[in-house]
Coordinates of C-alpha atoms and ligand atoms in Angstrom, one line a residue:
X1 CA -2.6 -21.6 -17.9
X2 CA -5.8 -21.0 -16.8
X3 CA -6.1 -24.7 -15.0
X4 CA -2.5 -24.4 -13.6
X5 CA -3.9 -20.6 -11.8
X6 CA -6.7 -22.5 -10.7
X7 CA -4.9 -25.3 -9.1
X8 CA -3.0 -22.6 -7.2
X9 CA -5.2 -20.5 -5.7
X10 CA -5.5 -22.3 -2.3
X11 CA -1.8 -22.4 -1.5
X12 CA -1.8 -19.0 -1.9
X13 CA -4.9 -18.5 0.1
X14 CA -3.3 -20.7 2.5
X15 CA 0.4 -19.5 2.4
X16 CA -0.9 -15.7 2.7
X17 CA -2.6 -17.0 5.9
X18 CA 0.1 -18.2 7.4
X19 CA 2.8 -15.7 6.2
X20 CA 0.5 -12.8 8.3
X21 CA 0.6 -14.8 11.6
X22 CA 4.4 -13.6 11.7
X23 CA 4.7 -10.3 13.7
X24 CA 7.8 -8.9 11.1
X25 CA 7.7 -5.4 12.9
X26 CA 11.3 -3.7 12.7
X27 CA 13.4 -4.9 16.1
X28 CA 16.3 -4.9 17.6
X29 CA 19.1 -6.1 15.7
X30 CA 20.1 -8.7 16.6
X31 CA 23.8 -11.1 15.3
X32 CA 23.0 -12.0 11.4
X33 CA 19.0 -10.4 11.9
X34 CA 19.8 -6.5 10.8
X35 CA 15.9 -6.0 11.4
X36 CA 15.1 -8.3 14.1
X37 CA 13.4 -11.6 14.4
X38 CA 10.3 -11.0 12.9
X39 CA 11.3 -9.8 9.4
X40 CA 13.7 -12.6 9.5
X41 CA 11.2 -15.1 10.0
X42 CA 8.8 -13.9 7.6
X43 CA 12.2 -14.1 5.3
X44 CA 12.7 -17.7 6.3
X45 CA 8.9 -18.6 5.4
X46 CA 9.0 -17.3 2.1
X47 CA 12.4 -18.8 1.1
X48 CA 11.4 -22.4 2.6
X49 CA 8.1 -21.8 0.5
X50 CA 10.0 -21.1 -2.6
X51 CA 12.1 -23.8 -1.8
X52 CA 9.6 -26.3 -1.9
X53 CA 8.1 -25.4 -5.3
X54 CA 11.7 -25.9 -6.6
X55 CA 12.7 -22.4 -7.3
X56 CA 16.4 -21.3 -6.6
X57 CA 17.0 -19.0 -3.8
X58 CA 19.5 -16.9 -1.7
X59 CA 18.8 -15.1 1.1
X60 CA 21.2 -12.1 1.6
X61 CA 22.0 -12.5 5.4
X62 CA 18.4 -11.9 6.0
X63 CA 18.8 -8.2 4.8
X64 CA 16.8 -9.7 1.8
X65 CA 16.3 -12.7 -0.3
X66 CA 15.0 -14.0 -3.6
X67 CA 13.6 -16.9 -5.2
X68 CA 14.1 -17.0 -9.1
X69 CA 13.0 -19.5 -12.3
X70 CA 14.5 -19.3 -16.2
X71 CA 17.4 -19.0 -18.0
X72 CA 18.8 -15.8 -19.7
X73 CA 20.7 -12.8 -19.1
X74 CA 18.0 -10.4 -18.5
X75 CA 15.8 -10.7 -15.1
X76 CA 12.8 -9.2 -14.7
X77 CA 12.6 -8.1 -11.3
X78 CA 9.5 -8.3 -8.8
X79 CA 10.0 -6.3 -5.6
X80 CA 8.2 -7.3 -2.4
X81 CA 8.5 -6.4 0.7
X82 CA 7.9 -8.9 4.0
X83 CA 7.9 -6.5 6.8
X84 CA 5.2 -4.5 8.0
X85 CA 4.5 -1.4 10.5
X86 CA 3.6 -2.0 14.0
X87 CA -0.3 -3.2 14.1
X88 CA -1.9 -0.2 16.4
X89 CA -4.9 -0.3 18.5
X90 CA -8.7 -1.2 17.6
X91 CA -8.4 -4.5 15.6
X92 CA -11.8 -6.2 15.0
X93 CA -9.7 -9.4 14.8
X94 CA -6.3 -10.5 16.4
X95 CA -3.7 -8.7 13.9
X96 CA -1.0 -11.4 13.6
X97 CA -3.9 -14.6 13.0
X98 CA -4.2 -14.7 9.7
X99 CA -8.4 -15.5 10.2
X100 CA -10.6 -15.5 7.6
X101 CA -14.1 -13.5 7.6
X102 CA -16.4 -12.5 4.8
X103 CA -13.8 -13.7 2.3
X104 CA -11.2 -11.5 3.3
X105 CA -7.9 -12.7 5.1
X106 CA -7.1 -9.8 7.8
X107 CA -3.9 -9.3 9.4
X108 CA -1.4 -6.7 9.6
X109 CA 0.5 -6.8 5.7
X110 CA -2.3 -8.6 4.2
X111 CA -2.5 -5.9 1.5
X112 CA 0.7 -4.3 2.3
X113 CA 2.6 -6.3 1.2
X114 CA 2.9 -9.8 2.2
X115 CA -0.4 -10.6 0.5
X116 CA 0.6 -9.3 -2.6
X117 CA 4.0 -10.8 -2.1
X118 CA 2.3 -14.4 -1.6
X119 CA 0.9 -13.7 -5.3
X120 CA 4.0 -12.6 -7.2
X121 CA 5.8 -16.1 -5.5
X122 CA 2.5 -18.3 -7.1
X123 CA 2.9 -16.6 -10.5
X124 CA 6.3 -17.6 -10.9
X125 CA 5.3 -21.2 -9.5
X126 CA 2.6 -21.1 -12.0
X127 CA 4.9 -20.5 -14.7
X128 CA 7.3 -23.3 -13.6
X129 CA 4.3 -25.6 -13.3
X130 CA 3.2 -24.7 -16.6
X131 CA 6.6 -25.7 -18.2
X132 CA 6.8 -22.4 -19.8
X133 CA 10.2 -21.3 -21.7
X134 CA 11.8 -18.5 -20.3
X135 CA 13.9 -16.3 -22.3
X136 CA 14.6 -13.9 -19.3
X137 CA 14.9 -15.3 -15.7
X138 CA 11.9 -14.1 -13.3
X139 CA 12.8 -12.8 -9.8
X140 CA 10.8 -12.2 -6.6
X141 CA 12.7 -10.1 -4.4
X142 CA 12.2 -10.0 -1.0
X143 CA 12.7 -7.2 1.0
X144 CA 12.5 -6.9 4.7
X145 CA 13.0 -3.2 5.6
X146 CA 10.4 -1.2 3.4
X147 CA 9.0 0.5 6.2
X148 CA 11.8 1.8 8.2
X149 CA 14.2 2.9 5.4
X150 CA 14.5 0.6 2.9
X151 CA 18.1 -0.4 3.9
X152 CA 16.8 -4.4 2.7
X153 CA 16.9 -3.3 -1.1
X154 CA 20.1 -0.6 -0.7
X155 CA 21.8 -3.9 0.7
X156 CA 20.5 -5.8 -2.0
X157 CA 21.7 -3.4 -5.0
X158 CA 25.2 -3.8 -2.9
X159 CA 25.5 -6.8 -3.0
X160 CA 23.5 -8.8 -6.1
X161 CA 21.8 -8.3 -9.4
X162 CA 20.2 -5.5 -10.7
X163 CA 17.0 -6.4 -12.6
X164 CA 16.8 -5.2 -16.5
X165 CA 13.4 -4.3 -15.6
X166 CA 10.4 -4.6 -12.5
X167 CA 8.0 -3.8 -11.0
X168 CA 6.8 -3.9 -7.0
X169 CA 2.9 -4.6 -6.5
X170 CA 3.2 -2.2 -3.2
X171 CA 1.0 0.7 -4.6
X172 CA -1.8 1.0 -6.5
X173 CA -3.3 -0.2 -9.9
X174 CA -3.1 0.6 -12.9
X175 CA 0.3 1.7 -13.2
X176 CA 3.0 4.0 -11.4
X177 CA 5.4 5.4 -13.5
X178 CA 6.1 8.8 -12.0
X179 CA 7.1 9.2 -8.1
X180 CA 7.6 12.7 -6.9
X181 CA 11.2 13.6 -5.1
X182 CA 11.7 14.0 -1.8
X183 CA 12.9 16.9 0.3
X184 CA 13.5 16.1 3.4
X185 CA 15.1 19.3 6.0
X186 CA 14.6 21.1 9.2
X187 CA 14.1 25.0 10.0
X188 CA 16.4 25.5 13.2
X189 CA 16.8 28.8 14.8
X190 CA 18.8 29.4 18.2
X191 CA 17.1 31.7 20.7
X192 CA 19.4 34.0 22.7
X193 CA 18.0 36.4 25.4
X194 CA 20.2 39.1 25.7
X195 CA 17.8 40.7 28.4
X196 CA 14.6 40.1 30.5
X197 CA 12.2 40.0 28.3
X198 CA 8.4 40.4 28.3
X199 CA 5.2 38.8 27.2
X200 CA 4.7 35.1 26.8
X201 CA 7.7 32.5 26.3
X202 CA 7.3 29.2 24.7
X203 CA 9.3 26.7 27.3
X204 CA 8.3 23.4 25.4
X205 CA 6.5 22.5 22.3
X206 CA 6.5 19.1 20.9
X207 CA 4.0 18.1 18.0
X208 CA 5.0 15.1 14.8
X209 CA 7.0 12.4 15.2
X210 CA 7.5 11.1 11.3
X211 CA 8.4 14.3 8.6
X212 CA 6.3 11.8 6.6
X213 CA 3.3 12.1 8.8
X214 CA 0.9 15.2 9.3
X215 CA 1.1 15.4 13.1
X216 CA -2.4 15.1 14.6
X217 CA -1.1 16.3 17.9
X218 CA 0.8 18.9 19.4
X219 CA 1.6 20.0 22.9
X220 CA 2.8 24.0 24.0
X221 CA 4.1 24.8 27.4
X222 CA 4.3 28.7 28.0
X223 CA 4.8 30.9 30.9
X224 CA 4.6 34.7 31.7
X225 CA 0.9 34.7 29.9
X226 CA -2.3 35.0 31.8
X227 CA -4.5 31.9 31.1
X228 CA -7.8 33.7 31.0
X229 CA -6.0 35.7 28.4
X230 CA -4.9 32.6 26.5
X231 CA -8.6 31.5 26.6
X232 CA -10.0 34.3 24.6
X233 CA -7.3 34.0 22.3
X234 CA -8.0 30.6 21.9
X235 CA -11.9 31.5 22.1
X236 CA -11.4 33.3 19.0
X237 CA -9.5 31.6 16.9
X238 CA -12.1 29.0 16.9
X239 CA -14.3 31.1 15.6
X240 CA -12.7 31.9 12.6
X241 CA -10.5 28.5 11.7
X242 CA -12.0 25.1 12.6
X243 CA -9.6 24.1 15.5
X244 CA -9.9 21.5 19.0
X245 CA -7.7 23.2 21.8
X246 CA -7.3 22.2 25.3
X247 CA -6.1 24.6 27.7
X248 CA -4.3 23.1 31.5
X249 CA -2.0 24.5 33.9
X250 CA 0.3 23.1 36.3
X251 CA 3.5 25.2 36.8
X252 CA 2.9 26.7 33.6
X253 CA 0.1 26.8 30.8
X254 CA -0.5 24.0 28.7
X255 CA -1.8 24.3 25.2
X256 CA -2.8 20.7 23.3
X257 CA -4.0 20.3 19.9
X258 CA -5.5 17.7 18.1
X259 CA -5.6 17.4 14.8
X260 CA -6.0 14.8 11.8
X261 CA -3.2 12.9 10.5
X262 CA -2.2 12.0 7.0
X263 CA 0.1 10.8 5.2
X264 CA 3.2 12.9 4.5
X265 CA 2.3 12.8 0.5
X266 CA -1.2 13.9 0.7
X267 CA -1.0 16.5 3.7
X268 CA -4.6 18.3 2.3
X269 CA -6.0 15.3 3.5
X270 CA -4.8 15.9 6.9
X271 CA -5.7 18.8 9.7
X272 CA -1.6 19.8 10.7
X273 CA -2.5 20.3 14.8
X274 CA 1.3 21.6 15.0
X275 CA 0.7 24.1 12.7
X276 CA -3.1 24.9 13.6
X277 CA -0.9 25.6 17.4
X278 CA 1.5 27.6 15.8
X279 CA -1.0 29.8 14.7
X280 CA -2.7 30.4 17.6
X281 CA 1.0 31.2 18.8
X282 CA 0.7 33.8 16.9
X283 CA -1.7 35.7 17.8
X284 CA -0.3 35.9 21.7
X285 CA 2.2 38.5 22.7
X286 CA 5.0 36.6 22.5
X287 CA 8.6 37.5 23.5
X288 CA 10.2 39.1 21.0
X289 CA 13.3 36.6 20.0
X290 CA 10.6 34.1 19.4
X291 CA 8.2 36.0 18.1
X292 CA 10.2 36.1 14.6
X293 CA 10.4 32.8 13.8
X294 CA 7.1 32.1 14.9
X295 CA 5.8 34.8 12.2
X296 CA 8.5 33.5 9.3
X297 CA 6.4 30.0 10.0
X298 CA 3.2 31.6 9.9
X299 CA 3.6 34.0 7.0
X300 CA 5.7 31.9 4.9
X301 CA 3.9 28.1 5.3
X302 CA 0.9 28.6 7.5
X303 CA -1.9 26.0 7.0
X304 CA -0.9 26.1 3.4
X305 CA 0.0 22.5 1.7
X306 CA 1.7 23.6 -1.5
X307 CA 4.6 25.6 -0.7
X308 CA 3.3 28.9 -2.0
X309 CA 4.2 31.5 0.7
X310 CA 8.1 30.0 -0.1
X311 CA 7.4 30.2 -4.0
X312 CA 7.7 26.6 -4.6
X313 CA 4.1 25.9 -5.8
X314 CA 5.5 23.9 -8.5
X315 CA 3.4 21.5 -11.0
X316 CA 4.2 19.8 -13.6
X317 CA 1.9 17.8 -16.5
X318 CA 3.3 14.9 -15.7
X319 CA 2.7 14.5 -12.0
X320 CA 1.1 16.7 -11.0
X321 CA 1.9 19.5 -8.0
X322 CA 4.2 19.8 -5.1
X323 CA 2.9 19.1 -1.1
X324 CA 4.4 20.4 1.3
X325 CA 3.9 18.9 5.1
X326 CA 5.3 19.8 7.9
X327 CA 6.1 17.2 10.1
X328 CA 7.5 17.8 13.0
X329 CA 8.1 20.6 15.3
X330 CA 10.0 21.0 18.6
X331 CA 11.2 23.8 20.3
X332 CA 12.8 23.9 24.1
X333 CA 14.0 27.7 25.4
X334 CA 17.1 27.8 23.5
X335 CA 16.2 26.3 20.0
X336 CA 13.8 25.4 17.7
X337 CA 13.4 22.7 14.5
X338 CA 10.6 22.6 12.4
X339 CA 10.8 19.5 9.9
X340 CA 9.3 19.6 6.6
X341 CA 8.6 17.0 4.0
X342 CA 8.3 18.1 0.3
X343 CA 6.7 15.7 -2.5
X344 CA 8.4 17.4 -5.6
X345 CA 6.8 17.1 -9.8
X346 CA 9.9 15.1 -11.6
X347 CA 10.2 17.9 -13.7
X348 CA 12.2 19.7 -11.2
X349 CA 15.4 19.1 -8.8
X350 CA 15.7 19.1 -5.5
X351 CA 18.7 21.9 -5.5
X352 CA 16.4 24.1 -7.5
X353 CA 13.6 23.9 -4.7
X354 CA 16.0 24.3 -2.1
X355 CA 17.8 27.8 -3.5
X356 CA 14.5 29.0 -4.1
X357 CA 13.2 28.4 -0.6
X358 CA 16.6 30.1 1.0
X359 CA 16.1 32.7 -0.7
X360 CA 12.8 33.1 1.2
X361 CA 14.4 32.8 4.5
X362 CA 16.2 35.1 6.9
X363 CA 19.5 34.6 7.9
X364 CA 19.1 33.9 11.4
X365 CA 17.2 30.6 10.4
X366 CA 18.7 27.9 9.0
X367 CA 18.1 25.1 7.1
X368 CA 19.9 21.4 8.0
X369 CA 19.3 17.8 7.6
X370 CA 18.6 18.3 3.8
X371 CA 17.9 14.8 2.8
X372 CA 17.1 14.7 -1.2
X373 CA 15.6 11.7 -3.0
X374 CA 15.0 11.9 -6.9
X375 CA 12.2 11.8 -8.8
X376 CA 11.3 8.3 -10.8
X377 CA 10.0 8.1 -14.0
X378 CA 9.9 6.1 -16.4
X379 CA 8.1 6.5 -19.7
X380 CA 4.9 5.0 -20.9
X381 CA 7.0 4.3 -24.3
X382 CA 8.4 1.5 -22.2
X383 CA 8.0 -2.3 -23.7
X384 CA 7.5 -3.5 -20.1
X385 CA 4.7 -0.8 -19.7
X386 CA 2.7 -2.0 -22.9
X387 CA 3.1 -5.6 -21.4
X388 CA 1.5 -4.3 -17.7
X389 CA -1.2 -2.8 -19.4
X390 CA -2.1 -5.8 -21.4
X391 CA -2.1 -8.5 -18.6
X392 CA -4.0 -5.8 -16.6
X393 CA -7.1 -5.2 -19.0
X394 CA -7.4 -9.0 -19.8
X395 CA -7.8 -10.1 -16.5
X396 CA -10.0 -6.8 -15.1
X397 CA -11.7 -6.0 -18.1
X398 CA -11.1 -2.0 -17.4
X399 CA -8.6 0.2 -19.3
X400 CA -5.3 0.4 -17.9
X401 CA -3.0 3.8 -17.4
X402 CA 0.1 5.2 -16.3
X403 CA -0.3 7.9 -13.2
X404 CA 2.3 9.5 -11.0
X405 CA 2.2 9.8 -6.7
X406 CA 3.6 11.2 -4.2
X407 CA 6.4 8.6 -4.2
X408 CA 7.7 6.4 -1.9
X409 CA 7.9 2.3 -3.2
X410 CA 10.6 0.0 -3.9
X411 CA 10.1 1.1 -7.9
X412 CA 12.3 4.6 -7.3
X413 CA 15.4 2.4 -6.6
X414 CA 15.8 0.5 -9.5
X415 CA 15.9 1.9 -13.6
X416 CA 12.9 0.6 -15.6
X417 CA 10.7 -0.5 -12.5
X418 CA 7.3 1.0 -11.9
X419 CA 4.5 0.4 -9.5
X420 CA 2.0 -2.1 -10.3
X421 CA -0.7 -3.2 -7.9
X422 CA -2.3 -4.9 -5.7
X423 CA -4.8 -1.9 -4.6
X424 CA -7.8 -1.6 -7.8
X425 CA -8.9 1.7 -8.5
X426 CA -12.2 2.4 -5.9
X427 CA -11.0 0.1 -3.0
X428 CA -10.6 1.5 0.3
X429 CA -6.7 1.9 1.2
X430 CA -5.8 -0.1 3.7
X431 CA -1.9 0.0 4.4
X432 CA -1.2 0.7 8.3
X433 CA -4.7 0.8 9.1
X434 CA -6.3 -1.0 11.7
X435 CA -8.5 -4.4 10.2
X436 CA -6.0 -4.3 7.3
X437 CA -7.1 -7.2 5.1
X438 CA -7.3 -8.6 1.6
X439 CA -10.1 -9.7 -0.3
X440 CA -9.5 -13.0 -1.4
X441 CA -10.9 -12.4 -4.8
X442 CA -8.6 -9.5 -5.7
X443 CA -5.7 -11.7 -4.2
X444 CA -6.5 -14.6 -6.8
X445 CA -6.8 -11.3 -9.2
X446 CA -3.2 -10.4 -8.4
X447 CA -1.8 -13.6 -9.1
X448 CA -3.7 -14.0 -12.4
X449 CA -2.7 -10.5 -13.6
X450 CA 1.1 -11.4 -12.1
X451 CA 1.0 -14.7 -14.2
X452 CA 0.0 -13.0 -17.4
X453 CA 2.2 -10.7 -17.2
X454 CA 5.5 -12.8 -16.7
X455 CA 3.9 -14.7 -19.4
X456 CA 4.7 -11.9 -21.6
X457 CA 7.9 -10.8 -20.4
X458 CA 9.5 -13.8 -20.6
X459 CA 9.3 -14.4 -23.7
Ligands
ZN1 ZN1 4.3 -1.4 1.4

């Protein structure tokens, strides 16, 4: 097997190259391209790829596709995905190239997750090329809409086979068996004036764009306040919480905030400059049918990231506690929406969190756009586990274990699957940054771990 690995590892080198030199950003639809060109391409490369080492294949009208080897009813499943968020600004080296420097392969997807899905496609080649018997059949499935939605695999599960069991190397090692629920909603309240009233008035505010994101900037437009009053204010509140305000004034005064983003599932990682401005909001003499809501916001989340002020500071053994990020907020003079995006432990349900957070909330707010995706477990009992774990501490030499996150890969859709890879334990994450890129040596030590493992399953 060894040899066989060997004799691979510049095709995949090569084809991981070449596979990140397509831009598969989310477009346009366009006829029989749900996601656009570029996913569609990427598609096409890895099918003609699979092609040529003999596997079977099918792509599902470029929603997804697979390429599959072995006889038997069961199918393991390995989920990939081909597409990859838009590159950003800053890049060392051109994003879409595919260069080489320092032995690692940069591009935008090189670790997440076209790199990785390079590997799982040369595992199952080495397999083939091995002559190995299968007793279950081994799929790669390719996805092509992780990033926006995940619509690829819901297609997928509507359409084809279900694997018995899977896992999708489009986390972190050593193994993910536990993903947190989501809890997607908005906070809306409706402002009605029933008379002129006094003090400040929030016209605007704008701050987030993703629920899943901690908003690193935020923009207030206010009028009827002094702005050498709003200074002080401002003034202040630096002293006491670490802040970076910018005050301007046109026709009426402009607060900005900056802040640090994060991703939605760790927001203690992040500095919330939407909720850093609502606080400062605060403490200005606001009109009073906006001064309400502003305080429930204040008093009940605040810069807090656990969901205590709402009484949903949950934890569980298992995985661990709930985060709580606010997202997004916008408000124009007649209404305002503040989104939040809750990680729950598996323990719980998403109803239970829910009830317990209306109950914490006045009547005149409401709460709308509840979007609610279970938890994922599955437990470390598992056959397929043992077998992950195995494959993992031949080829690294370290102990392998079962951890839960946030939540948020392919694994969550399908029974028995788990999150398994490509990231090692210590190595910087790179997914959606800028100079994304694998090192070559862990992508050869993703296809060896890959190989092993099918190894095992199939028999
Ligand atoms: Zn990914």
């Amino acid at each position: 097997m060894e040899k066989i690995i060997t004799s691979n590892e510049n095709l995949l080198i090569k084809a991981t190259s070449e596979i990140l030199k397509i831009k598969s950003v989310k477009g346009d639809s366009l006829p029989n391209m749900p996601f656009g060109e570029g996913p569609a391409q990427s598609l096409e490369y890895a099918l003609n790829l699979a092609d040529s080492f003999g596997l079977r294949t099918r792509n599902l009208e470029n929603f997804a596709g697979w390429a599959e080897w072995g006889e038997g009813d069961e199918m393991i499943g390995i989920l990939v995905h081909l597409d990859v968020v838009p590159e950003g600004s800053g890049w060392t080296y051109p994003p879409y190239s595919g260069e080489i420097h320092g032995g690692k392969i940069y591009g935008r997807g090189a670790i997440d997750d076209k790199g990785p899905a390079m590997a799982a496609l040369f595992a199952l080649k080495s397999l083939k090329d091995a002559g190995i018997k299968f007793n279950r059949r081994v799929r790669v499935i390719f996805g092509t809409d992780e990033e926006s939605g995940s619509e690829c695999m819901e297609y997928y599960l509507r359409h084809d086979e279900a694997p018995t069991m899977g896992f999708s190397p489009d986390a972190n090692y050593p193994i993910i068996n536990g993903e947190k629920g989501i809890l997607i909603f908005s906070f809306t309240t409706s402002f009605n004036f029933k008379k002129k009233e006094s003090g400040v008035e929030i016209l605007s505010f704008k701050g987030g764009h993703r629920p899943n994101m901690v908003p690193d900037y935020a923009e207030v437009r206010l009028s009827g306040g002094d702005v050498e009053e709003v200074k002080r204010v401002v003034e202040s509140f630096a002293e006491t919480i670490p802040s970076d305000f910018e005050i301007g004034y046109d026709d009426a005064i402009i607060i900005k905030s900056f802040g640090i983003s994060a991703h939605g599932s760790t927001p203690e990682k992040g500095k919330n400059a939407a909720m850093l401005l609502i606080k400062l909001l605060g403490q200005l003499e606001l009109i009073e049918s906006q001064k309400d809501f502003i305080n429930f916001i204040n008093d009940k989340i605040g810069l807090d990231t656990t969901g205590k002020g709402l009484g949903v500071d949950l934890e569980d053994e298992v995985s661990g506690n709930l985060s709580f990020n606010v997202g997004v907020v916008e408000f124009d003079r007649t209404r305002a929406t503040v989104t939040v995006n809750i990680r729950y432990p598996i323990k719980y349900k998403g109803e239970q969190i829910l009830s317990q957070i209306s109950r914490n909330t006045p009547e005149y707010i409401n709460i709308e756009n509840v979007s609610d995706n279970k938890p994922h477990y599955v437990s470390e009992d598992n056959l397929m586990i043992k077998k992950l774990k195995g494959a993992y501490e031949k080829v690294t030499g370290e102990k392998a274990y079962c951890f839960s996150i946030g939540g948020g890969t392919y694994a969550r859709m399908f029974d028995n699957c788990v999150a398994f890879g490509p990231n090692f334990p210590g190595k910087p994450e790179l997914a959606h940054e800028k100079d994304e890129y694998i090192e070559i040596e862990d992508l050869i030590k993703n296809l060896r771990i890959y190989t092993y493992v099918l190894v095992e399953l199939v028999k």
